[in-house]
Amino acid sequence: MKNLIRAIVLLSIIFAISNCIAKVSKKEKELNAIIAKLKPLHKKMAMPQPGDWLQYNKESGQSFVEYVRSDPVIVTKERKIIYIQPIGDFTEDEWKIVKKTAEFLSIFYGLSVITNKQIPLSAIPEKAKRINWGKEQLLTTYILYDLLKPKRTDSTILLLGITATDLWPGKGWNFVFGQASLRERVGVWSINRNGNPSGGEEAFKLCLLRTIKTASHEAGHMFSIYHCIAYDCGMCGSNSLSESDRHSLAFCPECHAKVIWATNTDIVKRFQKLIKFCKANKLKKETEFYEKELKAIQK
Ligand SMILES: [Zn+2]
Ligand SMILES: [Zn+2]
């Protein structure tokens, strides 16, 4: 009798595991089919130019399959809200950028985004501040691990700090646009170097484009996505503003599949909403590219 019960338990476990593998394989298969449809639209990564990120940083890259096998941070039944944490002061136009970026992130990752009450700069201790080339800077490691990490709640999938003050990540660095943890679900980015959003329509648009690029990139890291080295992609590393301006807002087919894997977002609805957002904000090149992607997956 005991042996019979053991055999039944064993069989149930094997059945459950094989069921689970079949499910995973189905989702992977579907996303691999989407990758194949999107591939022809995306440019392979060009040779790095002098001073580019890949000239200084050795990156291993990460395929969609490698990502799936890496046990990445993904949305769960409880953890499904992105929180944005404003840090320091913002002008009226900078607040508009923050608001629009929250809207973009919500569409890009298909999740609710809540913006927390602002934390004043006076709450950051002197040891996490410095003046570099005349600019005030905040230490990213302090923001990530001392300020943001304790503020995560049960519903937090990501907690993203945003500031108009410049950032630096520690000894030997001049500045960073943003920084995020691949495992701890915290990140921070700055709009300080993204241009002047009060400098007219074009300047506002440029600042918005740069900010949503950094925000989607840092959030990507927080879902355990590595830097992309295969395509011109929103997940490529950048050493300068001119380099990040060269990279596209859109994620490449492999990184796009990682986003869907982590969030379970409806692919068609996501593209439709991205098109609507880019159109409303007069981001012409980006609108046209997302339209092409939507068309490709509907074929
Ligand atoms: Zn990065
Ligand atoms: Zn990519």
PDB file of C-alpha atoms and ligand atoms in Angstrom:
ATOM      1  CA  MET A   1       0.000   0.000   0.000  1.00  0.00           C
ATOM      2  CA  LYS A   2       2.800   2.364   1.017  1.00  0.00           C
ATOM      3  CA  ASN A   3       4.593   1.630  -2.261  1.00  0.00           C
ATOM      4  CA  LEU A   4       1.415   2.317  -4.223  1.00  0.00           C
ATOM      5  CA  ILE A   5       0.984   5.721  -2.542  1.00  0.00           C
ATOM      6  CA  ARG A   6       4.646   6.534  -3.229  1.00  0.00           C
ATOM      7  CA  ALA A   7       4.227   5.605  -6.894  1.00  0.00           C
ATOM      8  CA  ILE A   8       1.090   7.769  -7.201  1.00  0.00           C
ATOM      9  CA  VAL A   9       2.847  10.746  -5.567  1.00  0.00           C
ATOM     10  CA  LEU A  10       5.867  10.284  -7.860  1.00  0.00           C
ATOM     11  CA  LEU A  11       3.670  10.057 -10.954  1.00  0.00           C
ATOM     12  CA  SER A  12       1.772  13.217  -9.930  1.00  0.00           C
ATOM     13  CA  ILE A  13       5.058  15.095  -9.507  1.00  0.00           C
ATOM     14  CA  ILE A  14       6.337  13.908 -12.914  1.00  0.00           C
ATOM     15  CA  PHE A  15       2.984  14.888 -14.479  1.00  0.00           C
ATOM     16  CA  ALA A  16       3.093  18.359 -12.866  1.00  0.00           C
ATOM     17  CA  ILE A  17       6.699  18.943 -13.971  1.00  0.00           C
ATOM     18  CA  SER A  18       6.072  17.823 -17.558  1.00  0.00           C
ATOM     19  CA  ASN A  19       2.941  19.983 -17.671  1.00  0.00           C
ATOM     20  CA  CYS A  20       4.964  22.960 -16.496  1.00  0.00           C
ATOM     21  CA  ILE A  21       7.722  22.326 -19.070  1.00  0.00           C
ATOM     22  CA  ALA A  22       5.113  22.029 -21.836  1.00  0.00           C
ATOM     23  CA  LYS A  23       3.593  25.365 -20.786  1.00  0.00           C
ATOM     24  CA  VAL A  24       6.973  27.099 -20.697  1.00  0.00           C
ATOM     25  CA  SER A  25       7.890  25.657 -24.058  1.00  0.00           C
ATOM     26  CA  LYS A  26       4.639  26.912 -25.579  1.00  0.00           C
ATOM     27  CA  LYS A  27       5.261  30.469 -24.386  1.00  0.00           C
ATOM     28  CA  GLU A  28       8.870  30.317 -25.559  1.00  0.00           C
ATOM     29  CA  LYS A  29       7.781  28.934 -28.904  1.00  0.00           C
ATOM     30  CA  GLU A  30       5.261  31.745 -29.382  1.00  0.00           C
ATOM     31  CA  LEU A  31       7.840  34.373 -28.522  1.00  0.00           C
ATOM     32  CA  ASN A  32      10.424  32.760 -30.814  1.00  0.00           C
ATOM     33  CA  ALA A  33       7.894  33.063 -33.644  1.00  0.00           C
ATOM     34  CA  ILE A  34       7.461  36.777 -32.833  1.00  0.00           C
ATOM     35  CA  ILE A  35      11.266  37.206 -32.798  1.00  0.00           C
ATOM     36  CA  ALA A  36      11.435  35.717 -36.309  1.00  0.00           C
ATOM     37  CA  LYS A  37       8.742  38.107 -37.569  1.00  0.00           C
ATOM     38  CA  LEU A  38      10.411  41.207 -36.099  1.00  0.00           C
ATOM     39  CA  LYS A  39      14.018  40.337 -37.010  1.00  0.00           C
ATOM     40  CA  PRO A  40      14.031  41.728 -40.582  1.00  0.00           C
ATOM     41  CA  LEU A  41      13.098  45.204 -39.271  1.00  0.00           C
ATOM     42  CA  HIS A  42      16.031  45.553 -36.885  1.00  0.00           C
ATOM     43  CA  LYS A  43      19.575  46.652 -37.644  1.00  0.00           C
ATOM     44  CA  LYS A  44      22.448  44.560 -36.329  1.00  0.00           C
ATOM     45  CA  MET A  45      24.754  46.379 -33.919  1.00  0.00           C
ATOM     46  CA  ALA A  46      27.247  48.542 -35.832  1.00  0.00           C
ATOM     47  CA  MET A  47      31.013  48.497 -35.095  1.00  0.00           C
ATOM     48  CA  PRO A  48      31.610  50.680 -32.010  1.00  0.00           C
ATOM     49  CA  GLN A  49      32.878  54.209 -32.717  1.00  0.00           C
ATOM     50  CA  PRO A  50      35.824  55.651 -30.758  1.00  0.00           C
ATOM     51  CA  GLY A  51      34.707  56.300 -27.173  1.00  0.00           C
ATOM     52  CA  ASP A  52      31.596  54.090 -27.412  1.00  0.00           C
ATOM     53  CA  TRP A  53      30.462  51.887 -24.513  1.00  0.00           C
ATOM     54  CA  LEU A  54      31.672  48.625 -26.059  1.00  0.00           C
ATOM     55  CA  GLN A  55      35.196  50.014 -26.531  1.00  0.00           C
ATOM     56  CA  TYR A  56      35.557  50.266 -22.769  1.00  0.00           C
ATOM     57  CA  ASN A  57      33.224  47.591 -21.437  1.00  0.00           C
ATOM     58  CA  LYS A  58      33.379  43.900 -22.190  1.00  0.00           C
ATOM     59  CA  GLU A  59      29.805  42.635 -22.480  1.00  0.00           C
ATOM     60  CA  SER A  60      28.691  39.030 -22.867  1.00  0.00           C
ATOM     61  CA  GLY A  61      25.268  39.789 -24.394  1.00  0.00           C
ATOM     62  CA  GLN A  62      22.188  37.689 -23.649  1.00  0.00           C
ATOM     63  CA  SER A  63      19.857  35.880 -26.042  1.00  0.00           C
ATOM     64  CA  PHE A  64      16.171  35.401 -25.239  1.00  0.00           C
ATOM     65  CA  VAL A  65      16.800  31.739 -24.398  1.00  0.00           C
ATOM     66  CA  GLU A  66      19.681  32.636 -22.071  1.00  0.00           C
ATOM     67  CA  TYR A  67      17.407  35.172 -20.401  1.00  0.00           C
ATOM     68  CA  VAL A  68      14.639  32.647 -19.796  1.00  0.00           C
ATOM     69  CA  ARG A  69      17.151  30.196 -18.281  1.00  0.00           C
ATOM     70  CA  SER A  70      18.605  32.893 -15.980  1.00  0.00           C
ATOM     71  CA  ASP A  71      15.630  32.920 -13.588  1.00  0.00           C
ATOM     72  CA  PRO A  72      14.969  36.629 -14.248  1.00  0.00           C
ATOM     73  CA  VAL A  73      12.895  39.070 -12.206  1.00  0.00           C
ATOM     74  CA  ILE A  74       9.340  38.704 -13.523  1.00  0.00           C
ATOM     75  CA  VAL A  75       5.900  39.999 -12.592  1.00  0.00           C
ATOM     76  CA  THR A  76       4.010  37.864 -10.067  1.00  0.00           C
ATOM     77  CA  LYS A  77       0.441  37.894  -8.764  1.00  0.00           C
ATOM     78  CA  GLU A  78       1.559  40.160  -5.894  1.00  0.00           C
ATOM     79  CA  ARG A  79       4.452  42.072  -7.423  1.00  0.00           C
ATOM     80  CA  LYS A  80       3.020  43.946 -10.364  1.00  0.00           C
ATOM     81  CA  ILE A  81       3.238  47.705  -9.787  1.00  0.00           C
ATOM     82  CA  ILE A  82       6.042  49.990 -10.952  1.00  0.00           C
ATOM     83  CA  TYR A  83       6.650  52.820  -8.502  1.00  0.00           C
ATOM     84  CA  ILE A  84       8.423  56.015  -9.548  1.00  0.00           C
ATOM     85  CA  GLN A  85      10.200  57.922  -6.813  1.00  0.00           C
ATOM     86  CA  PRO A  86      10.955  61.592  -7.642  1.00  0.00           C
ATOM     87  CA  ILE A  87      14.086  62.802  -5.817  1.00  0.00           C
ATOM     88  CA  GLY A  88      14.905  66.526  -5.442  1.00  0.00           C
ATOM     89  CA  ASP A  89      13.470  69.545  -7.241  1.00  0.00           C
ATOM     90  CA  PHE A  90      11.924  69.692 -10.714  1.00  0.00           C
ATOM     91  CA  THR A  91      10.803  72.640 -12.846  1.00  0.00           C
ATOM     92  CA  GLU A  92       7.250  72.645 -14.208  1.00  0.00           C
ATOM     93  CA  ASP A  93       8.421  71.296 -17.579  1.00  0.00           C
ATOM     94  CA  GLU A  94      10.601  68.672 -15.921  1.00  0.00           C
ATOM     95  CA  TRP A  95       7.493  67.485 -14.028  1.00  0.00           C
ATOM     96  CA  LYS A  96       5.727  67.151 -17.392  1.00  0.00           C
ATOM     97  CA  ILE A  97       8.611  64.928 -18.537  1.00  0.00           C
ATOM     98  CA  VAL A  98       8.283  62.816 -15.353  1.00  0.00           C
ATOM     99  CA  LYS A  99       4.521  62.432 -15.910  1.00  0.00           C
ATOM    100  CA  LYS A 100       4.877  61.445 -19.542  1.00  0.00           C
ATOM    101  CA  THR A 101       7.693  59.036 -18.692  1.00  0.00           C
ATOM    102  CA  ALA A 102       5.448  57.327 -16.128  1.00  0.00           C
ATOM    103  CA  GLU A 103       2.787  56.971 -18.847  1.00  0.00           C
ATOM    104  CA  PHE A 104       5.348  55.574 -21.299  1.00  0.00           C
ATOM    105  CA  LEU A 105       6.700  53.045 -18.787  1.00  0.00           C
ATOM    106  CA  SER A 106       3.181  51.868 -18.056  1.00  0.00           C
ATOM    107  CA  ILE A 107       2.622  51.178 -21.768  1.00  0.00           C
ATOM    108  CA  PHE A 108       6.109  49.761 -22.423  1.00  0.00           C
ATOM    109  CA  TYR A 109       5.850  47.196 -19.617  1.00  0.00           C
ATOM    110  CA  GLY A 110       2.039  46.857 -19.587  1.00  0.00           C
ATOM    111  CA  LEU A 111       1.867  47.576 -15.851  1.00  0.00           C
ATOM    112  CA  SER A 112       0.326  50.147 -13.508  1.00  0.00           C
ATOM    113  CA  VAL A 113       2.731  52.934 -12.594  1.00  0.00           C
ATOM    114  CA  ILE A 114       2.329  54.933  -9.384  1.00  0.00           C
ATOM    115  CA  THR A 115       4.360  58.087  -8.736  1.00  0.00           C
ATOM    116  CA  ASN A 116       5.340  58.475  -5.066  1.00  0.00           C
ATOM    117  CA  LYS A 117       5.574  61.713  -3.100  1.00  0.00           C
ATOM    118  CA  GLN A 118       8.832  63.545  -3.871  1.00  0.00           C
ATOM    119  CA  ILE A 119      11.851  63.125  -1.559  1.00  0.00           C
ATOM    120  CA  PRO A 120      13.730  66.432  -0.998  1.00  0.00           C
ATOM    121  CA  LEU A 121      17.481  66.641  -1.687  1.00  0.00           C
ATOM    122  CA  SER A 122      17.923  67.552   1.986  1.00  0.00           C
ATOM    123  CA  ALA A 123      17.050  63.920   2.802  1.00  0.00           C
ATOM    124  CA  ILE A 124      20.235  62.758   1.035  1.00  0.00           C
ATOM    125  CA  PRO A 125      23.283  62.882   3.362  1.00  0.00           C
ATOM    126  CA  GLU A 126      26.404  64.841   2.411  1.00  0.00           C
ATOM    127  CA  LYS A 127      28.427  61.605   2.001  1.00  0.00           C
ATOM    128  CA  ALA A 128      26.200  60.778  -0.999  1.00  0.00           C
ATOM    129  CA  LYS A 129      26.655  64.179  -2.692  1.00  0.00           C
ATOM    130  CA  ARG A 130      29.541  65.876  -4.465  1.00  0.00           C
ATOM    131  CA  ILE A 131      30.319  68.737  -6.843  1.00  0.00           C
ATOM    132  CA  ASN A 132      32.000  67.549 -10.049  1.00  0.00           C
ATOM    133  CA  TRP A 133      32.991  70.034 -12.805  1.00  0.00           C
ATOM    134  CA  GLY A 134      30.659  72.534 -11.136  1.00  0.00           C
ATOM    135  CA  LYS A 135      27.664  70.163 -11.135  1.00  0.00           C
ATOM    136  CA  GLU A 136      26.002  68.790  -8.031  1.00  0.00           C
ATOM    137  CA  GLN A 137      25.852  64.985  -8.195  1.00  0.00           C
ATOM    138  CA  LEU A 138      24.152  62.238  -6.190  1.00  0.00           C
ATOM    139  CA  LEU A 139      25.703  58.850  -5.504  1.00  0.00           C
ATOM    140  CA  THR A 140      23.672  56.141  -7.249  1.00  0.00           C
ATOM    141  CA  THR A 141      24.705  53.322  -4.903  1.00  0.00           C
ATOM    142  CA  TYR A 142      23.354  55.275  -1.915  1.00  0.00           C
ATOM    143  CA  ILE A 143      20.079  55.976  -3.748  1.00  0.00           C
ATOM    144  CA  LEU A 144      19.651  52.355  -4.842  1.00  0.00           C
ATOM    145  CA  TYR A 145      20.536  50.473  -1.696  1.00  0.00           C
ATOM    146  CA  ASP A 146      20.029  52.926   1.197  1.00  0.00           C
ATOM    147  CA  LEU A 147      17.189  55.100  -0.028  1.00  0.00           C
ATOM    148  CA  LEU A 148      15.074  53.004  -2.420  1.00  0.00           C
ATOM    149  CA  LYS A 149      15.568  49.364  -1.433  1.00  0.00           C
ATOM    150  CA  PRO A 150      13.955  49.739   2.043  1.00  0.00           C
ATOM    151  CA  LYS A 151      10.956  51.457   0.401  1.00  0.00           C
ATOM    152  CA  ARG A 152       9.926  48.433  -1.687  1.00  0.00           C
ATOM    153  CA  THR A 153       6.551  46.991  -0.697  1.00  0.00           C
ATOM    154  CA  ASP A 154       4.877  43.635  -1.402  1.00  0.00           C
ATOM    155  CA  SER A 155       3.312  45.066  -4.576  1.00  0.00           C
ATOM    156  CA  THR A 156       6.561  46.552  -5.917  1.00  0.00           C
ATOM    157  CA  ILE A 157       7.863  44.905  -9.040  1.00  0.00           C
ATOM    158  CA  LEU A 158      10.179  47.869  -9.735  1.00  0.00           C
ATOM    159  CA  LEU A 159      11.030  51.008  -7.798  1.00  0.00           C
ATOM    160  CA  LEU A 160      12.607  53.632 -10.035  1.00  0.00           C
ATOM    161  CA  GLY A 161      14.122  56.825  -8.707  1.00  0.00           C
ATOM    162  CA  ILE A 162      14.051  59.874 -10.974  1.00  0.00           C
ATOM    163  CA  THR A 163      15.957  63.088 -10.379  1.00  0.00           C
ATOM    164  CA  ALA A 164      16.893  66.288 -12.193  1.00  0.00           C
ATOM    165  CA  THR A 165      20.242  66.262 -10.343  1.00  0.00           C
ATOM    166  CA  ASP A 166      23.253  64.652 -12.020  1.00  0.00           C
ATOM    167  CA  LEU A 167      24.396  61.174 -10.881  1.00  0.00           C
ATOM    168  CA  TRP A 168      27.684  59.353 -10.342  1.00  0.00           C
ATOM    169  CA  PRO A 169      28.133  55.673  -9.436  1.00  0.00           C
ATOM    170  CA  GLY A 170      31.346  55.878  -7.379  1.00  0.00           C
ATOM    171  CA  LYS A 171      35.127  56.150  -7.555  1.00  0.00           C
ATOM    172  CA  GLY A 172      36.639  56.548 -11.014  1.00  0.00           C
ATOM    173  CA  TRP A 173      33.417  57.672 -12.701  1.00  0.00           C
ATOM    174  CA  ASN A 174      32.559  61.081 -14.067  1.00  0.00           C
ATOM    175  CA  PHE A 175      28.780  60.574 -14.270  1.00  0.00           C
ATOM    176  CA  VAL A 176      26.043  58.088 -15.284  1.00  0.00           C
ATOM    177  CA  PHE A 177      22.672  58.635 -16.965  1.00  0.00           C
ATOM    178  CA  GLY A 178      21.179  55.995 -14.710  1.00  0.00           C
ATOM    179  CA  GLN A 179      21.913  52.776 -12.875  1.00  0.00           C
ATOM    180  CA  ALA A 180      19.820  49.771 -11.902  1.00  0.00           C
ATOM    181  CA  SER A 181      20.173  46.501 -10.077  1.00  0.00           C
ATOM    182  CA  LEU A 182      19.623  43.331 -12.130  1.00  0.00           C
ATOM    183  CA  ARG A 183      18.162  41.495  -9.131  1.00  0.00           C
ATOM    184  CA  GLU A 184      17.017  43.951  -6.439  1.00  0.00           C
ATOM    185  CA  ARG A 185      14.231  45.679  -8.430  1.00  0.00           C
ATOM    186  CA  VAL A 186      15.573  49.187  -7.764  1.00  0.00           C
ATOM    187  CA  GLY A 187      16.974  51.721 -10.221  1.00  0.00           C
ATOM    188  CA  VAL A 188      17.581  55.428 -10.633  1.00  0.00           C
ATOM    189  CA  TRP A 189      17.970  57.745 -13.582  1.00  0.00           C
ATOM    190  CA  SER A 190      18.540  61.440 -14.113  1.00  0.00           C
ATOM    191  CA  ILE A 191      17.129  63.884 -16.635  1.00  0.00           C
ATOM    192  CA  ASN A 192      19.979  66.329 -15.927  1.00  0.00           C
ATOM    193  CA  ARG A 193      21.859  65.711 -19.190  1.00  0.00           C
ATOM    194  CA  ASN A 194      18.795  65.268 -21.400  1.00  0.00           C
ATOM    195  CA  GLY A 195      18.553  68.902 -22.584  1.00  0.00           C
ATOM    196  CA  ASN A 196      16.289  71.749 -21.575  1.00  0.00           C
ATOM    197  CA  PRO A 197      12.586  70.815 -21.679  1.00  0.00           C
ATOM    198  CA  SER A 198      11.709  74.527 -21.401  1.00  0.00           C
ATOM    199  CA  GLY A 199      13.642  75.408 -24.575  1.00  0.00           C
ATOM    200  CA  GLY A 200      10.713  75.123 -27.010  1.00  0.00           C
ATOM    201  CA  GLU A 201       8.793  72.276 -28.632  1.00  0.00           C
ATOM    202  CA  GLU A 202      11.781  70.533 -30.241  1.00  0.00           C
ATOM    203  CA  ALA A 203      13.880  70.750 -27.070  1.00  0.00           C
ATOM    204  CA  PHE A 204      10.986  69.322 -25.012  1.00  0.00           C
ATOM    205  CA  LYS A 205      10.568  66.469 -27.489  1.00  0.00           C
ATOM    206  CA  LEU A 206      14.291  65.667 -27.403  1.00  0.00           C
ATOM    207  CA  CYS A 207      14.334  65.694 -23.588  1.00  0.00           C
ATOM    208  CA  LEU A 208      11.285  63.419 -23.512  1.00  0.00           C
ATOM    209  CA  LEU A 209      12.787  60.969 -26.023  1.00  0.00           C
ATOM    210  CA  ARG A 210      16.061  60.786 -24.114  1.00  0.00           C
ATOM    211  CA  THR A 211      14.247  60.324 -20.803  1.00  0.00           C
ATOM    212  CA  ILE A 212      11.918  57.555 -21.964  1.00  0.00           C
ATOM    213  CA  LYS A 213      14.940  55.824 -23.534  1.00  0.00           C
ATOM    214  CA  THR A 214      16.833  55.842 -20.226  1.00  0.00           C
ATOM    215  CA  ALA A 215      13.733  54.913 -18.221  1.00  0.00           C
ATOM    216  CA  SER A 216      12.845  51.896 -20.383  1.00  0.00           C
ATOM    217  CA  HIS A 217      16.548  50.869 -20.452  1.00  0.00           C
ATOM    218  CA  GLU A 218      16.988  51.014 -16.661  1.00  0.00           C
ATOM    219  CA  ALA A 219      13.645  49.275 -16.079  1.00  0.00           C
ATOM    220  CA  GLY A 220      14.844  46.591 -18.519  1.00  0.00           C
ATOM    221  CA  HIS A 221      17.909  45.988 -16.319  1.00  0.00           C
ATOM    222  CA  MET A 222      15.590  45.708 -13.320  1.00  0.00           C
ATOM    223  CA  PHE A 223      13.818  42.854 -15.122  1.00  0.00           C
ATOM    224  CA  SER A 224      17.292  41.216 -15.291  1.00  0.00           C
ATOM    225  CA  ILE A 225      17.900  42.145 -18.945  1.00  0.00           C
ATOM    226  CA  TYR A 226      21.611  42.541 -19.796  1.00  0.00           C
ATOM    227  CA  HIS A 227      23.057  45.073 -22.225  1.00  0.00           C
ATOM    228  CA  CYS A 228      22.344  44.144 -25.815  1.00  0.00           C
ATOM    229  CA  ILE A 229      25.289  43.622 -28.151  1.00  0.00           C
ATOM    230  CA  ALA A 230      23.451  41.992 -31.035  1.00  0.00           C
ATOM    231  CA  TYR A 231      21.278  44.820 -32.410  1.00  0.00           C
ATOM    232  CA  ASP A 232      20.785  48.562 -32.374  1.00  0.00           C
ATOM    233  CA  CYS A 233      18.476  48.385 -29.381  1.00  0.00           C
ATOM    234  CA  GLY A 234      17.142  50.326 -26.406  1.00  0.00           C
ATOM    235  CA  MET A 235      19.141  47.951 -24.187  1.00  0.00           C
ATOM    236  CA  CYS A 236      22.545  48.890 -25.694  1.00  0.00           C
ATOM    237  CA  GLY A 237      24.991  50.466 -23.241  1.00  0.00           C
ATOM    238  CA  SER A 238      25.880  54.153 -23.813  1.00  0.00           C
ATOM    239  CA  ASN A 239      28.943  56.102 -22.820  1.00  0.00           C
ATOM    240  CA  SER A 240      27.745  59.497 -24.019  1.00  0.00           C
ATOM    241  CA  LEU A 241      24.665  61.418 -25.053  1.00  0.00           C
ATOM    242  CA  SER A 242      25.638  61.197 -28.728  1.00  0.00           C
ATOM    243  CA  GLU A 243      25.916  57.400 -28.407  1.00  0.00           C
ATOM    244  CA  SER A 244      22.519  57.014 -26.689  1.00  0.00           C
ATOM    245  CA  ASP A 245      20.991  59.375 -29.288  1.00  0.00           C
ATOM    246  CA  ARG A 246      22.213  56.926 -31.963  1.00  0.00           C
ATOM    247  CA  HIS A 247      20.450  53.964 -30.335  1.00  0.00           C
ATOM    248  CA  SER A 248      16.792  53.310 -30.991  1.00  0.00           C
ATOM    249  CA  LEU A 249      14.015  53.623 -28.426  1.00  0.00           C
ATOM    250  CA  ALA A 250      12.595  50.286 -29.550  1.00  0.00           C
ATOM    251  CA  PHE A 251      13.975  47.074 -28.106  1.00  0.00           C
ATOM    252  CA  CYS A 252      15.348  44.503 -30.560  1.00  0.00           C
ATOM    253  CA  PRO A 253      13.336  41.282 -31.166  1.00  0.00           C
ATOM    254  CA  GLU A 254      15.249  39.334 -28.472  1.00  0.00           C
ATOM    255  CA  CYS A 255      14.972  42.076 -25.810  1.00  0.00           C
ATOM    256  CA  HIS A 256      11.317  42.653 -26.754  1.00  0.00           C
ATOM    257  CA  ALA A 257      10.658  38.943 -26.132  1.00  0.00           C
ATOM    258  CA  LYS A 258      12.314  39.288 -22.704  1.00  0.00           C
ATOM    259  CA  VAL A 259       9.938  42.161 -21.824  1.00  0.00           C
ATOM    260  CA  ILE A 260       6.909  40.077 -22.795  1.00  0.00           C
ATOM    261  CA  TRP A 261       8.296  37.060 -20.913  1.00  0.00           C
ATOM    262  CA  ALA A 262       8.764  39.127 -17.742  1.00  0.00           C
ATOM    263  CA  THR A 263       5.451  40.987 -17.875  1.00  0.00           C
ATOM    264  CA  ASN A 264       3.024  38.825 -19.889  1.00  0.00           C
ATOM    265  CA  THR A 265       1.866  41.963 -21.690  1.00  0.00           C
ATOM    266  CA  ASP A 266      -0.438  41.639 -24.693  1.00  0.00           C
ATOM    267  CA  ILE A 267       1.912  42.222 -27.651  1.00  0.00           C
ATOM    268  CA  VAL A 268      -0.599  43.745 -30.091  1.00  0.00           C
ATOM    269  CA  LYS A 269      -2.184  46.087 -27.536  1.00  0.00           C
ATOM    270  CA  ARG A 270       1.296  47.138 -26.386  1.00  0.00           C
ATOM    271  CA  PHE A 271       2.345  48.159 -29.900  1.00  0.00           C
ATOM    272  CA  GLN A 272      -0.984  49.949 -30.469  1.00  0.00           C
ATOM    273  CA  LYS A 273      -0.523  51.973 -27.285  1.00  0.00           C
ATOM    274  CA  LEU A 274       3.156  52.717 -28.051  1.00  0.00           C
ATOM    275  CA  ILE A 275       2.102  54.060 -31.465  1.00  0.00           C
ATOM    276  CA  LYS A 276      -0.598  56.217 -29.847  1.00  0.00           C
ATOM    277  CA  PHE A 277       1.868  57.609 -27.279  1.00  0.00           C
ATOM    278  CA  CYS A 278       4.583  58.377 -29.845  1.00  0.00           C
ATOM    279  CA  LYS A 279       2.039  59.962 -32.226  1.00  0.00           C
ATOM    280  CA  ALA A 280       0.567  62.159 -29.455  1.00  0.00           C
ATOM    281  CA  ASN A 281       4.076  63.328 -28.543  1.00  0.00           C
ATOM    282  CA  LYS A 282       5.116  63.890 -32.181  1.00  0.00           C
ATOM    283  CA  LEU A 283       7.893  61.304 -32.075  1.00  0.00           C
ATOM    284  CA  LYS A 284       7.589  60.636 -35.816  1.00  0.00           C
ATOM    285  CA  LYS A 285      10.472  58.203 -36.390  1.00  0.00           C
ATOM    286  CA  GLU A 286       9.459  56.112 -33.363  1.00  0.00           C
ATOM    287  CA  THR A 287       5.760  56.101 -34.402  1.00  0.00           C
ATOM    288  CA  GLU A 288       6.651  54.806 -37.855  1.00  0.00           C
ATOM    289  CA  PHE A 289       8.941  52.121 -36.495  1.00  0.00           C
ATOM    290  CA  TYR A 290       6.348  50.780 -34.028  1.00  0.00           C
ATOM    291  CA  GLU A 291       3.763  50.806 -36.861  1.00  0.00           C
ATOM    292  CA  LYS A 292       6.106  48.615 -38.919  1.00  0.00           C
ATOM    293  CA  GLU A 293       6.576  46.240 -35.983  1.00  0.00           C
ATOM    294  CA  LEU A 294       2.818  45.959 -35.411  1.00  0.00           C
ATOM    295  CA  LYS A 295       2.276  45.207 -39.088  1.00  0.00           C
ATOM    296  CA  ALA A 296       5.019  42.565 -39.045  1.00  0.00           C
ATOM    297  CA  ILE A 297       3.572  40.617 -36.122  1.00  0.00           C
ATOM    298  CA  GLN A 298       0.044  40.736 -37.572  1.00  0.00           C
ATOM    299  CA  LYS A 299       1.164  39.086 -40.842  1.00  0.00           C
TER     300      LYS A 299
HETATM  301 ZN    ZN B   1      22.560  49.922 -18.981  1.00  0.00          ZN
HETATM  302 ZN    ZN B   2      18.362  44.009 -27.720  1.00  0.00          ZN
END
